Short mmCIF file of C-alpha atoms and ligand atoms in Angstrom, two decimals:
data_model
loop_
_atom_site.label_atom_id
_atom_site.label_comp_id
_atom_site.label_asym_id
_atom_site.label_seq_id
_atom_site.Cartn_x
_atom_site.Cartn_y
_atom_site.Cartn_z
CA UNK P 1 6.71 2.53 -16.03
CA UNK P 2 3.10 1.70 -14.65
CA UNK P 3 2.83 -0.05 -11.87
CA UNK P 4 0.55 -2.51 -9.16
CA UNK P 5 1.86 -2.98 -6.06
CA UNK P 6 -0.46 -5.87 -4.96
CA UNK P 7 -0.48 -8.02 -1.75
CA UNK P 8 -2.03 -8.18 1.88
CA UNK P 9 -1.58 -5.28 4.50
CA UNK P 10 1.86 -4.88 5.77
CA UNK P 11 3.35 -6.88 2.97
CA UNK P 12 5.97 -3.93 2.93
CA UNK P 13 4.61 -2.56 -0.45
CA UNK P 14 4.69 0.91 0.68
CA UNK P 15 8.45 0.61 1.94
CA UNK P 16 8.96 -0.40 -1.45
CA UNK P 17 7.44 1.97 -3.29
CA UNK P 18 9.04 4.48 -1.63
CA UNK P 19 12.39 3.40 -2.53
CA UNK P 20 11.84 2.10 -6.06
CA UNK P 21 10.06 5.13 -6.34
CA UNK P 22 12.61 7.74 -5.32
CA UNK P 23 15.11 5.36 -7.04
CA UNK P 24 13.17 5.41 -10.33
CA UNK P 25 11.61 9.00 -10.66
CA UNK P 26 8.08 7.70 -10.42
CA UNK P 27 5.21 9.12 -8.27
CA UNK P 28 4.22 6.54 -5.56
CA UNK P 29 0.62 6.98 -5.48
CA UNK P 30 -0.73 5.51 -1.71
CA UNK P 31 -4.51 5.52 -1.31
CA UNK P 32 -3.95 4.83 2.27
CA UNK P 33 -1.86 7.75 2.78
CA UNK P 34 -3.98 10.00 1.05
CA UNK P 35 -7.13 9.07 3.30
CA UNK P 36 -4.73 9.17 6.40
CA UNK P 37 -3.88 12.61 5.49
CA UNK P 38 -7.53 13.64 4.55
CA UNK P 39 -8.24 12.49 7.99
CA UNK P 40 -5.58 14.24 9.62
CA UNK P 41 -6.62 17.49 7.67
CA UNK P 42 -10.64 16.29 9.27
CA UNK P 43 -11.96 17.03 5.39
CA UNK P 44 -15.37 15.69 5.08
CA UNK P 45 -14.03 12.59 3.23
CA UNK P 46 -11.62 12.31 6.12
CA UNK P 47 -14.34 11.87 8.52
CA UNK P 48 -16.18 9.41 6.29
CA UNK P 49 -12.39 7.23 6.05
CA UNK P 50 -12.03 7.25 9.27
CA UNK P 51 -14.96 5.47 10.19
CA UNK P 52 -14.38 2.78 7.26
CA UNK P 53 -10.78 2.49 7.96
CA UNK P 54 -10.51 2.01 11.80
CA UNK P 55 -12.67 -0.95 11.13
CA UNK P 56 -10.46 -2.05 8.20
CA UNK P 57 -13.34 -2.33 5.77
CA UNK P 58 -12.81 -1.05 2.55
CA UNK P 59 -14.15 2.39 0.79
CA UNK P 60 -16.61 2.79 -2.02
CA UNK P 61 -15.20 1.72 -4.99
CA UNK P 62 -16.60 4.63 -7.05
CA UNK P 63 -14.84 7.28 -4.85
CA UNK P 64 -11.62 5.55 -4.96
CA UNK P 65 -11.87 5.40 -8.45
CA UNK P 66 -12.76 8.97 -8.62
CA UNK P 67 -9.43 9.81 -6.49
CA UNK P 68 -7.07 7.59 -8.70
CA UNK P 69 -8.66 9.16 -12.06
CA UNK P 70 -7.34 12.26 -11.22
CA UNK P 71 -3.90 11.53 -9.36
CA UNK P 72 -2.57 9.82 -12.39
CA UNK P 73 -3.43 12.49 -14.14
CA UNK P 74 -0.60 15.23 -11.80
CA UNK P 75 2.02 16.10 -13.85
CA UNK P 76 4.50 13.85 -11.40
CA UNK P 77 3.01 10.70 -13.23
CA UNK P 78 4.17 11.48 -16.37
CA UNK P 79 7.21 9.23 -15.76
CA UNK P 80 5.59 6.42 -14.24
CA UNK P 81 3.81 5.59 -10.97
CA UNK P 82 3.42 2.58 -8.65
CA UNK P 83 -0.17 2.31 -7.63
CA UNK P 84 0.28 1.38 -3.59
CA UNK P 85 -3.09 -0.12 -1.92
CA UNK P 86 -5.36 0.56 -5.49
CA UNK P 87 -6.97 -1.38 -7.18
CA UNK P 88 -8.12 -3.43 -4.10
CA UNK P 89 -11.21 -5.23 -5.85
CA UNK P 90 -12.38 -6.45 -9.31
CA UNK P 91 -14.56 -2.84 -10.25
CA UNK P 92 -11.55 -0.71 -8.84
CA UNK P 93 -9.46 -3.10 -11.40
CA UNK P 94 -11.89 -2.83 -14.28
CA UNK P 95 -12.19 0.81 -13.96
CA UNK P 96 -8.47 1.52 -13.92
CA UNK P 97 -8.12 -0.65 -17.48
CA UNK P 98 -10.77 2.15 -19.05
CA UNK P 99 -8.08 5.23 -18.10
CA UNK P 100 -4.85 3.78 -17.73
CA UNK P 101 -2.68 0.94 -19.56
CA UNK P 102 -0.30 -1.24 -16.60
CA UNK P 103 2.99 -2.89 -17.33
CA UNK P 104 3.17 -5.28 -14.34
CA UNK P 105 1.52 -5.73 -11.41
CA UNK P 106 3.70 -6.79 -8.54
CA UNK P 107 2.37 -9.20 -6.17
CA UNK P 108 4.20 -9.41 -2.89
CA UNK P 109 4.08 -12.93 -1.56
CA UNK P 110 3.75 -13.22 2.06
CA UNK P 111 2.33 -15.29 5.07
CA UNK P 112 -0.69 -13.85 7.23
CA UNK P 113 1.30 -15.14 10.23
CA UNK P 114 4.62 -13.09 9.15
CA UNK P 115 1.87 -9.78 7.76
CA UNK P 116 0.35 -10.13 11.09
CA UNK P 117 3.68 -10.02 13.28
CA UNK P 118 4.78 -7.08 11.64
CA UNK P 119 1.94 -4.90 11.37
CA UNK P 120 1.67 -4.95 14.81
CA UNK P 121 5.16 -4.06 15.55
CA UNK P 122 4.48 -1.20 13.34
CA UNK P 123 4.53 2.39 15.08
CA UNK P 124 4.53 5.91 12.97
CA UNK P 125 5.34 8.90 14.14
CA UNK P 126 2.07 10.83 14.48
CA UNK P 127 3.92 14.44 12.93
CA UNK P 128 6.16 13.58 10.14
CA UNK P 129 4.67 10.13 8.99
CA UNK P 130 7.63 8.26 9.28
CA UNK P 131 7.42 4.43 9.61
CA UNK P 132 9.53 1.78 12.19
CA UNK P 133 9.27 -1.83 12.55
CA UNK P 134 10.54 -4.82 12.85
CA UNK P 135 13.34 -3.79 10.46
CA UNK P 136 13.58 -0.46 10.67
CA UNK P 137 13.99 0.44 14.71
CA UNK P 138 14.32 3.54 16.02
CA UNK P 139 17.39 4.69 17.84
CA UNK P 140 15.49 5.05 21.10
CA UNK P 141 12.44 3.08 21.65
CA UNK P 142 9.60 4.82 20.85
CA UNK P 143 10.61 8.02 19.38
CA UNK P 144 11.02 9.56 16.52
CA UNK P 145 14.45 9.98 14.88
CA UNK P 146 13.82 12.92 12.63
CA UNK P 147 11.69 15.01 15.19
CA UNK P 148 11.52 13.64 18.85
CA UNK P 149 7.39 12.71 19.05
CA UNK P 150 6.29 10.14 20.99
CA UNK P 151 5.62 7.18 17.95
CA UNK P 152 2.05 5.71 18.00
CA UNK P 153 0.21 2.88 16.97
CA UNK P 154 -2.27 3.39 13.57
CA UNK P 155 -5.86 2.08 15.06
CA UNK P 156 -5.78 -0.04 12.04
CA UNK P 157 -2.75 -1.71 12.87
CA UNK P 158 -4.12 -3.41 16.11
CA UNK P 159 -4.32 -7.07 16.23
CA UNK P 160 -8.51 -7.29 15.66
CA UNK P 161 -8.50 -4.94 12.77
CA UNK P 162 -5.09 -6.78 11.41
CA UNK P 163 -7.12 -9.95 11.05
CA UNK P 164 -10.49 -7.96 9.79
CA UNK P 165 -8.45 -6.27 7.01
CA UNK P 166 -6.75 -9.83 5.87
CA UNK P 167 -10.17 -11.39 5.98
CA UNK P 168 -11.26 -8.36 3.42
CA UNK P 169 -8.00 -9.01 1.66
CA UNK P 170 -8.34 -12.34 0.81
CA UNK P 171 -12.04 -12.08 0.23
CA UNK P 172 -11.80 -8.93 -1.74
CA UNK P 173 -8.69 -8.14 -3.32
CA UNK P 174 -6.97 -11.58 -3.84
CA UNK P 175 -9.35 -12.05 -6.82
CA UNK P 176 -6.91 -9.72 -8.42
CA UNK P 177 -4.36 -11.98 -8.59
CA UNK P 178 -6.06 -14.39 -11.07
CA UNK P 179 -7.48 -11.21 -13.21
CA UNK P 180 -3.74 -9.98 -14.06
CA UNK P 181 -2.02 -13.42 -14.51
CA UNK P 182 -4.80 -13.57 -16.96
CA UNK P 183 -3.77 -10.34 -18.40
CA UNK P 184 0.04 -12.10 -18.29
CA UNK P 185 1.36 -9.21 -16.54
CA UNK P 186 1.83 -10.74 -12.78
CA UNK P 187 5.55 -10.84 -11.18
CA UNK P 188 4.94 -12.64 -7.99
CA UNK P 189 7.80 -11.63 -5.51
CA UNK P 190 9.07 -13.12 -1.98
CA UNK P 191 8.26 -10.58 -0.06
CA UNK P 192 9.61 -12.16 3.43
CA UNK P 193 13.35 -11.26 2.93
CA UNK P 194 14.57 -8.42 3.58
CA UNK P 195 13.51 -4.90 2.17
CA UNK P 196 16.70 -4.61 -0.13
CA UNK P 197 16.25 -8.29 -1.63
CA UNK P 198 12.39 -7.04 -2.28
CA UNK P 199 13.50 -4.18 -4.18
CA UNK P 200 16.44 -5.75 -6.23
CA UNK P 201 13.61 -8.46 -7.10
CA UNK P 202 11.29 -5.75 -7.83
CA UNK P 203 13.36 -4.58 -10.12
CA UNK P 204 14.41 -7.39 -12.04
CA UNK P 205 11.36 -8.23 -12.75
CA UNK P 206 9.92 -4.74 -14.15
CA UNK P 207 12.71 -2.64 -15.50
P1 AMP G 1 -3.45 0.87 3.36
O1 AMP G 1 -2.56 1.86 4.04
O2 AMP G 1 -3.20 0.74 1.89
O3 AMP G 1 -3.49 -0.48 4.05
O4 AMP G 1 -4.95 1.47 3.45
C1 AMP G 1 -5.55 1.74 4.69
C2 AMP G 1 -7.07 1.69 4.56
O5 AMP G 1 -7.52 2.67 3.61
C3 AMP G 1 -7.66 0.38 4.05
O6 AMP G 1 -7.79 -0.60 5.08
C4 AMP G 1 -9.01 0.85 3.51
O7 AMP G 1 -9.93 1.11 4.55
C5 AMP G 1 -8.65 2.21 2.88
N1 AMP G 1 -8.27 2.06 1.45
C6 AMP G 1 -7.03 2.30 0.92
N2 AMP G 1 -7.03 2.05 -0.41
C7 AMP G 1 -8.28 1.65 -0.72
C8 AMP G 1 -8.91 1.23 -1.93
N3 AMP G 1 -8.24 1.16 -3.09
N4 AMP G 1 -10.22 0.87 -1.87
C9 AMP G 1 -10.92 0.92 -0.73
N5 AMP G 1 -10.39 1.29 0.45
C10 AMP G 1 -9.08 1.67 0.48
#
């Protein structure tokens, strides 16, 4: 199974993916997490993310591309894979069609107000990666469950850069909506219930 995970920031596709995922025995493939950990690691391309994604603009489409061609080729895809936060414009899109055939691409429907309200809610713990919110709390505030560290708040996930990366969303990647209902593979989901609705949607609609 091959497939999109499409919608704005903090549409809870990566909470998603992880279960369906896991669930599934498909590689979740997160662009966003694979920057973050470039920039953890301070790689050159790490630095050059950074920069791009504290101001939640979006990278070159040509090295994104160049980063998906290869993951999907890792032996972990060979099951499936959910493509998390890629393609994110029309060229990322186009370019994926030349390497790769999709079965569905998933669009998680969601107001800016609600995406807004809980992407700034959001805190990750800065050592294991682990993600709380409004759904998912931790057992003290603050800290992490697994490990104890103080959680923090991604830059990206402030209120400014919140609005800046829905402004690029809608601009930029909502485009993609029309290009695969064209391609009659869109399943449009609710994505404002809760995360175990999302998934048993999810996976009515591509399994
Ligand atoms: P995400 O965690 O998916 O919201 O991604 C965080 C940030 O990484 C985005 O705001 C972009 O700056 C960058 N990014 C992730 N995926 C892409 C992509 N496919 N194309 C361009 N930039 C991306």
């Amino acid at each position: 199974m091959k497939l999109i995970f499409l919608g704005p920031p903090g549409a809870g596709k990566g909470t998603i993916a992880k279960k369906y995922s896991t669930k599934h025995d498909v590689a979740h493939i997160s662009t966003g997490d694979m920057l973050r950990a470039e920039v953890q690691q301070g790689t050159e391309l790490g630095l050059k993310a950074k920069e791009i994604m504290d101001k939640g603009d979006l990278l070159p489409d040509d090295l994104m591309i160049d980063i998906i061609k290869s993951r999907v080729q890792d032996e972990d895809c060979e099951n499936g894979f959910i493509l998390d936060g890629f393609p994110r414009t029309v060229a990322q899109a186009e370019a994926l069609e030349d390497i790769i055939t999709i079965d569905h691409a998933v669009l998680f429907v969601v107001d800016d107000e609600i995406v807004i309200e809980r992407i700034t809610q959001r805190r990750q713990c800065p050592d294991c990666g682990r993600i709380y919110g409004l759904n998912k709390k931790p057992e003290t505030e603050g800290v992490c469950d697994k490990d104890g560290h103080e959680l923090v708040q991604r830059e990206d996930d402030k209120e400014g850069v919140v609005r800046s990366r829905l402004e690029v969303y809608h601009e930029r990647t909502a485009p993609l909506v029309d290009y695969y209902r064209e391609k009659d593979i869109l399943e449009e989901i609710d994505a404002s219930r809760t995360p175990e609705e999302i998934l048993k949607s999810v996976e009515e609609a591509t399994l």
